[in-house]
Coordinates of C-alpha atoms and ligand atoms in Angstrom, one line a residue:
M1 CA 0.0 0.0 0.0
D2 CA 2.9 2.3 0.7
A3 CA 4.3 1.7 -2.8
F4 CA 0.9 2.2 -4.3
R5 CA 0.2 5.4 -2.4
A6 CA 3.6 6.8 -3.5
I7 CA 2.4 6.8 -7.1
A8 CA 0.5 10.0 -8.0
D9 CA -0.7 9.4 -11.5
P10 CA -4.0 7.3 -11.7
L11 CA -2.9 5.4 -14.8
E12 CA 0.4 4.5 -13.3
R13 CA -1.5 3.2 -10.2
Y14 CA -3.6 1.1 -12.6
V15 CA -0.4 -0.3 -14.2
Y16 CA 1.1 -0.9 -10.8
L17 CA -2.0 -2.9 -9.7
R18 CA -2.2 -4.8 -12.9
T19 CA 1.5 -5.8 -12.6
L20 CA 0.9 -6.9 -9.0
Q21 CA -2.1 -9.0 -10.3
R22 CA 0.3 -11.1 -12.4
G23 CA 3.3 -11.1 -10.1
D24 CA 1.7 -11.8 -6.7
T25 CA -2.0 -12.6 -7.5
E26 CA -3.1 -13.3 -4.0
T27 CA -1.6 -10.1 -2.6
F28 CA -3.4 -8.3 -5.4
Y29 CA -6.8 -9.8 -4.4
R30 CA -6.1 -9.4 -0.7
A31 CA -5.4 -5.7 -1.2
L32 CA -8.5 -5.1 -3.2
I33 CA -10.8 -7.1 -0.9
S34 CA -9.5 -5.3 2.2
R35 CA -9.6 -1.8 0.7
P36 CA -12.1 -1.6 -2.1
L37 CA -13.0 2.0 -1.6
E38 CA -9.4 3.1 -2.0
L39 CA -8.3 0.7 -4.7
M40 CA -11.3 0.1 -6.9
P41 CA -11.2 3.5 -8.7
F42 CA -7.8 2.4 -10.1
V43 CA -8.8 -0.9 -11.6
Y44 CA -12.3 0.2 -12.5
T45 CA -14.1 3.5 -13.1
P46 CA -12.9 6.2 -13.5
T47 CA -9.3 5.1 -14.3
V48 CA -10.2 2.2 -16.4
G49 CA -11.6 4.7 -19.0
E50 CA -8.1 6.1 -19.7
A51 CA -6.7 2.6 -19.5
C52 CA -9.0 1.5 -22.3
E53 CA -8.1 4.6 -24.4
R54 CA -4.4 3.9 -24.1
Y55 CA -4.7 0.1 -23.7
H56 CA -2.3 -0.7 -26.6
E57 CA 0.4 1.6 -25.1
L58 CA 0.3 0.0 -21.7
P59 CA 3.0 -2.4 -20.5
T60 CA 0.4 -4.7 -18.9
P61 CA -0.2 -8.2 -20.3
V62 CA -3.7 -9.1 -21.6
N63 CA -5.7 -11.1 -19.1
G64 CA -8.7 -12.1 -21.2
V65 CA -9.4 -13.7 -24.5
Y66 CA -9.8 -11.8 -27.8
V67 CA -12.3 -13.4 -30.2
T68 CA -11.7 -11.6 -33.5
A69 CA -13.6 -11.3 -36.7
D70 CA -11.0 -13.6 -38.2
D71 CA -11.8 -16.4 -35.7
A72 CA -15.2 -16.9 -37.3
G73 CA -15.8 -20.7 -37.6
A74 CA -13.3 -21.5 -34.9
V75 CA -14.5 -19.5 -31.9
G76 CA -15.1 -22.5 -29.6
A77 CA -11.6 -23.9 -30.1
K78 CA -10.1 -20.5 -29.4
L79 CA -12.0 -20.1 -26.2
R80 CA -11.0 -23.5 -24.9
R81 CA -7.4 -23.2 -25.9
H82 CA -7.1 -19.8 -24.4
W83 CA -8.7 -20.8 -21.2
K84 CA -6.3 -23.8 -20.8
E85 CA -3.1 -22.2 -21.9
E86 CA -3.2 -18.4 -21.5
M87 CA -5.2 -18.3 -18.3
A88 CA -3.1 -20.9 -16.5
W89 CA -1.2 -18.1 -14.6
L90 CA -4.4 -17.2 -12.9
S91 CA -5.2 -20.7 -11.4
R92 CA -1.5 -20.9 -10.4
G93 CA -1.6 -17.5 -8.9
V94 CA -4.7 -18.2 -6.8
G95 CA -3.7 -21.7 -5.9
G96 CA -6.7 -21.9 -3.5
A97 CA -8.9 -23.7 -6.0
S98 CA -7.9 -27.3 -6.8
A99 CA -8.4 -28.3 -10.3
A100 CA -10.8 -31.0 -9.3
A101 CA -13.0 -28.5 -7.5
R102 CA -12.9 -26.1 -10.4
A103 CA -14.0 -28.9 -12.7
E104 CA -17.1 -29.6 -10.7
G105 CA -20.1 -28.7 -12.7
A106 CA -18.2 -28.1 -15.9
S107 CA -18.8 -29.9 -19.2
H108 CA -16.4 -31.7 -21.5
G109 CA -13.9 -32.3 -18.7
D110 CA -12.8 -28.7 -18.8
E111 CA -12.6 -26.5 -15.7
R112 CA -15.6 -24.4 -14.9
V113 CA -16.1 -20.8 -16.0
A114 CA -18.7 -19.3 -13.7
V115 CA -18.8 -15.8 -15.2
A116 CA -17.7 -14.3 -18.5
V117 CA -17.8 -10.5 -19.1
V118 CA -17.9 -9.7 -22.9
T119 CA -17.6 -6.4 -24.7
D120 CA -17.2 -5.5 -28.4
G121 CA -15.6 -2.2 -27.4
E122 CA -18.0 0.0 -29.2
R123 CA -19.3 2.2 -26.4
I124 CA -16.7 2.2 -23.5
L125 CA -18.2 4.2 -20.6
G126 CA -19.0 7.6 -22.2
L127 CA -15.8 7.4 -24.3
G128 CA -17.2 5.8 -27.5
D129 CA -15.6 3.2 -29.8
L130 CA -12.2 2.1 -28.3
G131 CA -12.0 -1.1 -30.4
A132 CA -9.7 -3.7 -28.9
G133 CA -9.0 -1.4 -26.0
G134 CA -12.4 -2.5 -24.7
M135 CA -10.6 -5.5 -23.2
G136 CA -9.7 -3.2 -20.3
I137 CA -13.4 -2.9 -19.3
S138 CA -14.0 -6.7 -19.4
E139 CA -10.8 -7.2 -17.3
G140 CA -11.9 -4.5 -14.9
K141 CA -15.5 -5.6 -14.4
I142 CA -14.6 -9.3 -14.0
L143 CA -12.4 -8.4 -11.0
L144 CA -15.4 -7.0 -9.2
Y145 CA -17.1 -10.4 -9.1
T146 CA -14.3 -11.6 -6.9
V147 CA -13.6 -8.4 -4.9
C148 CA -17.2 -7.5 -4.2
A149 CA -19.0 -10.8 -4.1
G150 CA -16.4 -13.5 -3.7
V151 CA -16.6 -15.4 -7.0
H152 CA -13.4 -17.5 -7.3
P153 CA -11.0 -15.6 -9.7
S154 CA -10.0 -18.8 -11.4
T155 CA -13.6 -19.2 -12.7
C156 CA -13.8 -15.7 -14.2
L157 CA -13.2 -15.0 -17.9
P158 CA -12.9 -11.6 -19.6
V159 CA -13.6 -11.5 -23.3
C160 CA -13.3 -8.8 -26.0
L161 CA -14.9 -9.4 -29.4
D162 CA -12.5 -7.5 -31.7
V163 CA -14.8 -6.8 -34.7
G164 CA -12.7 -3.8 -35.9
T165 CA -13.2 -0.2 -34.9
N166 CA -14.6 3.0 -36.5
N167 CA -12.3 5.1 -34.3
K168 CA -10.1 6.9 -36.9
K169 CA -7.4 7.7 -34.3
L170 CA -6.9 4.1 -33.5
L171 CA -7.0 3.0 -37.1
E172 CA -4.2 5.4 -37.9
D173 CA -2.1 4.6 -34.8
P174 CA 0.8 2.3 -35.8
N175 CA 0.9 0.8 -32.3
Y176 CA -2.8 -0.1 -32.2
K177 CA -3.0 -3.9 -31.8
G178 CA -6.6 -4.6 -32.7
L179 CA -8.0 -5.4 -36.1
K180 CA -7.3 -2.4 -38.3
R181 CA -10.5 -2.3 -40.3
E182 CA -14.0 -0.9 -39.9
R183 CA -16.4 -2.6 -37.5
L184 CA -18.2 -5.7 -38.7
K185 CA -21.9 -4.9 -39.1
G186 CA -25.1 -6.6 -40.2
E187 CA -25.2 -10.3 -40.7
A188 CA -21.4 -10.9 -40.3
Y189 CA -21.5 -9.1 -36.9
D190 CA -24.6 -11.0 -35.7
A191 CA -23.1 -14.3 -36.9
L192 CA -19.9 -13.8 -34.9
V193 CA -21.9 -12.9 -31.7
D194 CA -24.1 -15.9 -32.3
E195 CA -21.1 -18.2 -32.7
F196 CA -19.6 -16.9 -29.5
M197 CA -22.8 -17.4 -27.6
R198 CA -23.4 -20.9 -29.0
E199 CA -19.9 -22.0 -28.3
M200 CA -20.0 -20.5 -24.8
R201 CA -23.2 -22.4 -24.1
A202 CA -21.8 -25.7 -25.6
W203 CA -18.6 -25.4 -23.6
Q204 CA -19.9 -23.9 -20.3
P205 CA -23.7 -24.3 -20.2
N206 CA -24.2 -22.7 -16.8
C207 CA -21.8 -19.8 -17.3
L208 CA -23.3 -16.4 -16.7
V209 CA -22.5 -14.1 -19.6
Q210 CA -22.4 -10.3 -18.9
F211 CA -22.7 -8.1 -21.9
E212 CA -20.8 -4.9 -21.3
D213 CA -20.4 -1.6 -23.2
F214 CA -21.9 -2.6 -26.5
G215 CA -23.2 0.2 -28.7
N216 CA -26.9 0.8 -28.2
S217 CA -27.8 -0.3 -31.7
N218 CA -26.6 -3.8 -30.8
A219 CA -27.0 -3.9 -27.0
F220 CA -30.8 -4.1 -26.8
R221 CA -31.1 -6.5 -29.8
I222 CA -28.4 -8.9 -28.4
L223 CA -30.0 -8.9 -24.9
E224 CA -33.5 -9.7 -26.3
K225 CA -32.1 -12.5 -28.5
Y226 CA -30.2 -14.3 -25.7
R227 CA -31.9 -13.4 -22.4
T228 CA -34.1 -16.5 -22.5
T229 CA -31.6 -18.9 -23.9
G230 CA -29.3 -19.1 -20.8
P231 CA -28.0 -17.0 -18.0
C232 CA -27.0 -13.6 -19.3
F233 CA -27.7 -9.9 -18.8
N234 CA -26.5 -6.5 -19.9
D235 CA -25.0 -4.5 -17.1
D236 CA -25.4 -1.1 -18.8
I237 CA -29.1 -1.7 -19.2
Q238 CA -30.1 -3.9 -16.3
G239 CA -27.3 -3.4 -13.7
T240 CA -27.4 0.3 -14.0
A241 CA -31.2 0.2 -13.7
A242 CA -30.9 -1.7 -10.4
I243 CA -28.3 0.6 -8.8
T244 CA -30.2 3.7 -9.9
L245 CA -33.5 2.4 -8.6
A246 CA -31.8 1.6 -5.3
A247 CA -30.5 5.2 -5.2
L248 CA -33.9 6.6 -5.9
L249 CA -35.5 4.5 -3.2
S250 CA -32.9 5.7 -0.7
A251 CA -33.3 9.3 -2.0
L252 CA -37.0 9.1 -1.3
R253 CA -36.2 8.1 2.3
A254 CA -34.2 11.4 2.5
T255 CA -37.0 13.5 0.8
K256 CA -39.8 11.6 2.6
G257 CA -41.4 11.2 -0.8
R258 CA -43.4 8.2 -2.2
L259 CA -42.3 6.4 -5.4
E260 CA -45.8 6.7 -6.9
D261 CA -45.6 10.5 -6.7
Q262 CA -42.4 10.9 -8.7
K263 CA -41.9 12.2 -12.2
I264 CA -38.5 11.5 -13.6
L265 CA -36.8 13.3 -16.4
F266 CA -33.9 11.5 -18.1
Y267 CA -31.3 13.5 -19.9
G268 CA -30.1 10.8 -22.4
A269 CA -32.2 8.0 -23.8
G270 CA -29.7 5.2 -24.4
E271 CA -29.0 1.9 -22.7
A272 CA -28.6 3.2 -19.2
G273 CA -31.6 5.6 -19.3
V274 CA -34.1 3.2 -20.9
G275 CA -33.1 0.4 -18.6
I276 CA -33.5 2.6 -15.6
G277 CA -36.9 3.9 -16.8
E278 CA -38.2 0.4 -17.3
L279 CA -37.1 -0.8 -13.9
I280 CA -38.5 2.3 -12.1
A281 CA -41.8 1.7 -14.0
M282 CA -41.8 -2.0 -12.8
A283 CA -41.3 -0.8 -9.2
M284 CA -44.1 1.8 -9.6
E285 CA -46.4 -0.9 -10.8
K286 CA -45.9 -2.7 -7.5
T287 CA -47.5 0.3 -5.8
G288 CA -50.7 -0.4 -7.7
M289 CA -50.2 1.8 -10.8
S290 CA -51.0 0.4 -14.3
H291 CA -48.0 -0.2 -16.6
K292 CA -49.1 2.7 -18.8
E293 CA -49.4 5.1 -15.8
A294 CA -46.0 4.0 -14.5
M295 CA -44.3 4.4 -17.9
E296 CA -45.8 7.9 -18.2
R297 CA -43.9 9.0 -15.1
C298 CA -40.7 8.6 -17.0
Y299 CA -39.7 11.2 -19.7
F300 CA -36.7 11.1 -21.9
M301 CA -34.6 13.7 -23.7
D302 CA -32.2 12.6 -26.4
S303 CA -29.8 14.7 -28.6
K304 CA -32.9 15.8 -30.6
G305 CA -35.0 17.0 -27.7
L306 CA -37.9 15.5 -25.7
V307 CA -38.9 12.0 -26.8
C308 CA -42.6 12.3 -27.5
K309 CA -45.4 11.0 -29.7
S310 CA -44.9 13.6 -32.5
R311 CA -41.4 12.1 -33.0
L312 CA -42.5 8.5 -33.3
D313 CA -41.5 8.4 -37.0
G314 CA -37.9 7.3 -37.1
L315 CA -37.5 7.0 -33.3
Q316 CA -35.1 4.2 -32.2
H317 CA -37.0 1.1 -31.1
H318 CA -36.0 1.3 -27.5
K319 CA -37.3 4.8 -27.0
I320 CA -40.8 4.1 -28.4
P321 CA -42.4 2.9 -25.1
F322 CA -41.5 6.3 -23.6
A323 CA -42.8 8.5 -26.5
H324 CA -45.7 9.9 -24.5
D325 CA -48.4 12.2 -25.7
V326 CA -46.8 15.5 -24.6
E327 CA -45.7 18.6 -26.4
Y328 CA -42.3 18.4 -27.9
Q329 CA -39.6 20.4 -26.1
P330 CA -36.3 21.2 -27.8
D331 CA -34.0 21.5 -24.7
L332 CA -33.6 20.6 -21.1
A333 CA -34.7 23.9 -19.6
S334 CA -38.0 23.9 -21.5
A335 CA -38.6 20.2 -20.7
I336 CA -38.1 20.8 -17.0
A337 CA -40.6 23.7 -17.2
A338 CA -43.2 21.6 -19.0
I339 CA -42.8 18.3 -17.1
E340 CA -42.0 19.6 -13.6
P341 CA -39.9 16.6 -12.7
T342 CA -39.1 15.6 -9.1
A343 CA -35.9 13.8 -10.2
L344 CA -33.4 14.5 -13.0
I345 CA -31.2 11.7 -14.2
G346 CA -28.2 12.4 -16.5
V347 CA -27.2 9.5 -18.8
S348 CA -26.2 11.6 -21.8
T349 CA -22.4 11.6 -21.8
I350 CA -22.6 15.4 -22.0
G351 CA -20.3 16.8 -19.4
G352 CA -21.6 20.0 -17.7
A353 CA -25.1 19.7 -19.2
F354 CA -26.7 20.3 -15.7
T355 CA -25.9 24.0 -15.5
Q356 CA -26.6 26.4 -12.6
D357 CA -29.9 27.4 -14.3
I358 CA -30.9 23.8 -14.6
V359 CA -30.1 22.9 -11.0
K360 CA -31.9 26.1 -9.9
S361 CA -35.0 25.3 -11.9
M362 CA -35.1 21.8 -10.2
C363 CA -34.8 23.6 -6.8
A364 CA -37.7 26.0 -7.7
L365 CA -39.9 22.9 -8.3
N366 CA -38.8 20.8 -5.3
E367 CA -37.8 21.3 -1.7
R368 CA -35.2 18.5 -2.1
P369 CA -34.5 17.9 -5.8
I370 CA -33.1 14.5 -6.8
I371 CA -30.3 15.0 -9.3
F372 CA -28.2 12.0 -10.5
P373 CA -25.5 13.0 -13.1
L374 CA -24.6 9.4 -13.9
S375 CA -22.4 9.8 -17.0
N376 CA -18.9 8.4 -16.8
P377 CA -16.0 9.0 -16.6
T378 CA -15.8 12.1 -14.4
S379 CA -15.2 14.5 -17.3
K380 CA -18.6 13.4 -18.8
A381 CA -20.6 13.9 -15.5
E382 CA -23.5 16.3 -16.2
C383 CA -22.5 18.3 -13.1
T384 CA -20.1 17.8 -10.2
F385 CA -21.2 17.2 -6.6
E386 CA -19.7 20.6 -5.5
Q387 CA -21.7 22.4 -8.2
A388 CA -25.0 20.6 -7.3
M389 CA -24.5 21.4 -3.6
E390 CA -23.6 25.1 -4.2
W391 CA -26.3 25.8 -6.8
S392 CA -29.0 24.1 -4.7
D393 CA -27.8 25.6 -1.4
G394 CA -27.2 22.1 -0.1
R395 CA -30.7 20.9 -0.8
V396 CA -29.9 18.4 -3.6
V397 CA -30.1 14.6 -3.1
F398 CA -27.2 13.5 -5.3
A399 CA -25.8 10.4 -6.9
S400 CA -23.2 10.2 -9.6
G401 CA -21.6 7.5 -11.8
S402 CA -18.0 8.5 -11.0
P403 CA -16.7 9.3 -7.5
F404 CA -16.5 12.9 -6.2
D405 CA -15.1 14.3 -3.0
P406 CA -17.3 15.2 0.0
V407 CA -18.4 18.9 0.4
V408 CA -18.9 21.0 3.5
R409 CA -22.4 22.4 3.4
K410 CA -22.2 26.2 3.7
R411 CA -25.3 26.8 5.7
D412 CA -24.4 24.5 8.7
G413 CA -20.8 23.4 8.2
V414 CA -21.8 19.7 8.0
K415 CA -19.7 17.5 5.7
V416 CA -22.0 15.9 3.1
F417 CA -21.0 12.9 1.0
P418 CA -21.9 12.2 -2.6
A419 CA -23.4 8.8 -3.4
Q420 CA -21.7 6.8 -6.1
A421 CA -24.2 4.8 -8.1
N422 CA -21.7 2.1 -8.6
N423 CA -23.0 -1.0 -10.4
A424 CA -20.5 -3.0 -8.3
Y425 CA -23.1 -3.1 -5.5
V426 CA -25.4 -5.2 -7.7
F427 CA -24.0 -7.2 -10.6
P428 CA -21.3 -9.2 -8.6
A429 CA -23.9 -10.5 -6.1
L430 CA -26.3 -11.3 -8.9
G431 CA -23.7 -13.2 -10.8
F432 CA -22.6 -15.1 -7.7
A433 CA -26.2 -16.0 -7.1
A434 CA -26.7 -17.2 -10.7
A435 CA -23.6 -19.3 -10.4
L436 CA -24.4 -20.8 -7.0
T437 CA -27.9 -21.8 -8.2
D438 CA -27.0 -22.8 -11.7
A439 CA -29.7 -20.3 -12.9
S440 CA -31.1 -20.9 -16.3
Q441 CA -32.0 -17.3 -16.8
V442 CA -31.5 -13.8 -15.3
T443 CA -34.9 -12.0 -15.2
D444 CA -35.7 -8.4 -14.6
D445 CA -37.5 -9.1 -11.3
L446 CA -34.1 -10.2 -9.9
F447 CA -32.7 -6.8 -10.5
L448 CA -35.8 -5.2 -8.9
A449 CA -35.4 -7.4 -5.8
A450 CA -31.7 -6.5 -5.7
A451 CA -32.5 -2.8 -5.8
E452 CA -35.1 -3.0 -3.1
S453 CA -32.9 -5.1 -0.9
L454 CA -29.8 -2.8 -1.4
S455 CA -31.8 0.3 -0.4
A456 CA -33.4 -1.6 2.6
I457 CA -30.0 -2.5 4.0
T458 CA -28.7 1.1 3.8
S459 CA -29.0 2.7 7.2
D460 CA -30.7 6.0 8.0
T461 CA -27.3 7.4 9.2
E462 CA -25.8 6.6 5.8
I463 CA -28.7 8.2 4.0
D464 CA -28.5 11.3 6.2
A465 CA -24.8 11.7 5.4
G466 CA -25.7 11.6 1.7
H467 CA -24.4 8.1 0.8
L468 CA -27.6 6.5 -0.3
F469 CA -25.8 3.1 -0.3
P470 CA -24.0 1.1 2.3
D471 CA -20.2 1.7 2.9
M472 CA -18.2 0.4 -0.1
N473 CA -15.7 -1.0 2.4
S474 CA -18.4 -3.4 3.6
I475 CA -19.3 -4.5 0.1
R476 CA -18.6 -8.2 0.8
D477 CA -21.1 -8.3 3.7
V478 CA -23.6 -6.4 1.6
S479 CA -23.1 -8.8 -1.3
V480 CA -23.7 -11.8 1.0
T481 CA -27.1 -10.4 1.9
L482 CA -28.0 -9.5 -1.7
T483 CA -26.7 -12.9 -3.0
A484 CA -28.8 -14.8 -0.5
E485 CA -31.9 -12.9 -1.4
I486 CA -31.3 -13.3 -5.1
C487 CA -30.5 -17.1 -4.7
E488 CA -33.8 -17.5 -2.8
M489 CA -35.7 -15.7 -5.5
I490 CA -34.1 -17.7 -8.3
V491 CA -35.1 -20.9 -6.5
A492 CA -38.6 -19.7 -5.8
R493 CA -39.1 -18.8 -9.4
G494 CA -37.9 -22.2 -10.5
L495 CA -35.0 -20.7 -12.4
G496 CA -32.3 -22.6 -10.5
H497 CA -31.9 -24.9 -7.5
A498 CA -30.7 -24.8 -4.0
P499 CA -27.8 -27.0 -2.9
K500 CA -28.6 -30.0 -0.7
G501 CA -29.6 -28.9 2.8
V502 CA -29.9 -25.2 2.0
K503 CA -33.4 -24.2 2.9
T504 CA -33.6 -21.1 5.1
H505 CA -32.2 -17.6 4.6
E506 CA -29.7 -18.4 7.3
D507 CA -28.6 -21.5 5.4
W508 CA -28.1 -19.4 2.3
L509 CA -26.0 -16.8 4.2
E510 CA -23.8 -19.5 5.6
Y511 CA -23.5 -21.3 2.3
I512 CA -22.5 -18.2 0.5
Q513 CA -20.0 -17.1 3.1
S514 CA -18.4 -20.5 3.0
H515 CA -18.1 -20.3 -0.8
Q516 CA -16.6 -16.8 -1.0
Y517 CA -13.0 -16.6 -2.3
H518 CA -10.5 -15.5 0.3
P519 CA -6.9 -15.2 -0.9
G520 CA -4.9 -18.1 0.3
E521 CA -7.7 -20.3 1.4
E522 CA -8.8 -23.6 -0.1
R523 CA -12.3 -24.0 1.2
L524 CA -14.1 -21.7 -1.2
A525 CA -13.7 -23.7 -4.4
S526 CA -16.0 -26.6 -3.5
K527 CA -18.6 -25.5 -6.0
L528 CA -17.0 -22.8 -8.1
Ligands
NAI601 P1 -25.8 5.5 -24.9 O1 -24.8 5.8 -25.9 O2 -26.6 4.2 -25.1 O3 -26.8 6.7 -24.7 C1 -26.5 8.1 -24.7 C2 -27.8 8.8 -24.8 O4 -27.5 10.2 -24.6 C3 -28.4 8.7 -26.2 O5 -29.8 8.5 -26.1 C4 -28.2 10.1 -26.9 O6 -29.2 10.4 -27.8 C5 -28.2 11.0 -25.6 N1 -27.5 12.2 -25.9 C6 -26.4 12.5 -26.6 N2 -26.2 13.8 -26.7 C7 -27.2 14.4 -26.0 C8 -27.6 15.7 -25.8 N3 -26.9 16.7 -26.2 N4 -28.7 16.0 -25.1 C9 -29.5 15.0 -24.7 N5 -29.2 13.7 -24.9 C10 -28.1 13.4 -25.5 O7 -25.0 5.4 -23.6 P2 -25.5 4.7 -22.2 O8 -25.1 3.3 -22.1 O9 -26.9 5.0 -22.0 O10 -24.6 5.5 -21.1 C11 -24.7 6.9 -20.9 C12 -23.8 7.3 -19.8 O11 -24.2 6.7 -18.6 C13 -22.3 6.9 -20.0 O12 -21.5 8.0 -19.7 C14 -22.1 5.8 -19.1 O13 -20.8 5.8 -18.6 C15 -23.1 6.2 -18.0 N6 -23.4 5.1 -17.1 C16 -23.4 5.2 -15.8 C17 -23.6 4.2 -15.0 C18 -23.6 4.4 -13.5 O14 -23.6 5.4 -13.0 N7 -23.7 3.3 -12.7 C19 -23.8 2.8 -15.5 C20 -24.0 2.8 -17.0 C21 -23.7 3.9 -17.7

């Protein structure tokens, strides 16, 4: 930790940690597990954004498997070979899992892969098409399954589908190591994704596949195509939805508001926004509202203005359910005036879009406005915590995608903390639950349950201080609770099964704890 702290530059810290991961794997995991709050920003957001941009310049070895457009027809063989040969350092490095234990539950005599994170690099955070550099995001996210939930690292596989890139800068860079051609599209693209999914299912039928940072023209389609064919989900759509709903439920405890009274305006109508809108509507329906009424509480702006009925012609498919019968508004200020939202959620990748005037107009409508500038990385956040606090005179209830420093509230000198809507609170627990129950599918109601449960275990003290979520340093305990609740729900829905002798909530808690990976211990690998 002393050596790490002596490094000032975030990217150098990233390289330091990645080097440690290969050189002394158990120490790497021990450090991350014991200090997630301090270390996670250097293996995941925000630093991972820059790491992906400069991936081909970094001295760090690749930890995942590239499936390229040229592998078409031989994807299965590549996955198997890579897992056996290239990933051997990982099982050596985390010697806790015996090969026999890892093999339990796997097909074809190969060792088990419990979770795979796959990207095609087209929309990395808010940074756009980073081609083969997208591997950094799969490598970063996969770590969180281990650090936050306890999935054994030797059962985790990062994947990047290198289908080319439309990023001119990368195509012209002599050092870029990905395929130097335009992105595959249409049938050829779909065929490669299809081959990847078929081969994953044939090789590792129970493996949870997490889709990560696909462009939104592919993300929704891919999710729809595969969501009922085996355990998979899209974290940008469904994971973000769960963490944001959890933030909203906690925010309502701060404002003393009711979910059914909220009107939410989304600035940005992509994967994150639409996923959040759909899950919020699902939660509202539970309060007795009809589906239509619930959907009509969520309004969206995209780069062309308010999404509404008069724009139906030519509107992207995923926005259509939110094209309500309201007057078109060209910009955010006029949309706020017309809709009078109680909450404003930024998922636009437009840094600084929530100006002083915008925040003040939310304050004019609400005693405690809920403002969540979720765009990542930090440079893309619609406003900073400091700005939101100052412009709202400390009245804002705030959550952002990237971390910000706390602020001392001017009117009473109290130190207030920003909440970070970090997907890491949800997807690792969900993935662990899917793996432990051999879930056949991951359904939206599991994300709803995870959101409700995460908010419920956040204490009033944490909410009063601004956090909206439990302490990130207790993420492993939080994940045990969430994992148990999700396991129970998977079993109750008939989507998976409980291990022998596991019946009650307490049984689940004990079972999950005994299967969490702890660096240097053997016990955890009995199932995974
Ligand atoms: P996306 O590319 O699917 O969607 C972006 C949306 O913003 C599009 O609908 C686009 O039309 C809209 N947009 C662009 N310019 C605009 C403008 N000037 N005014 C209004 N809307 C505009 O991206 P996605 O996946 O929805 O992600 C958006 C952002 O949310 C990213 O920065 C991402 O990092 C962040 N995010 C944050 C998460 C978190 O806080 N936990 C999780 C997932 C994403």
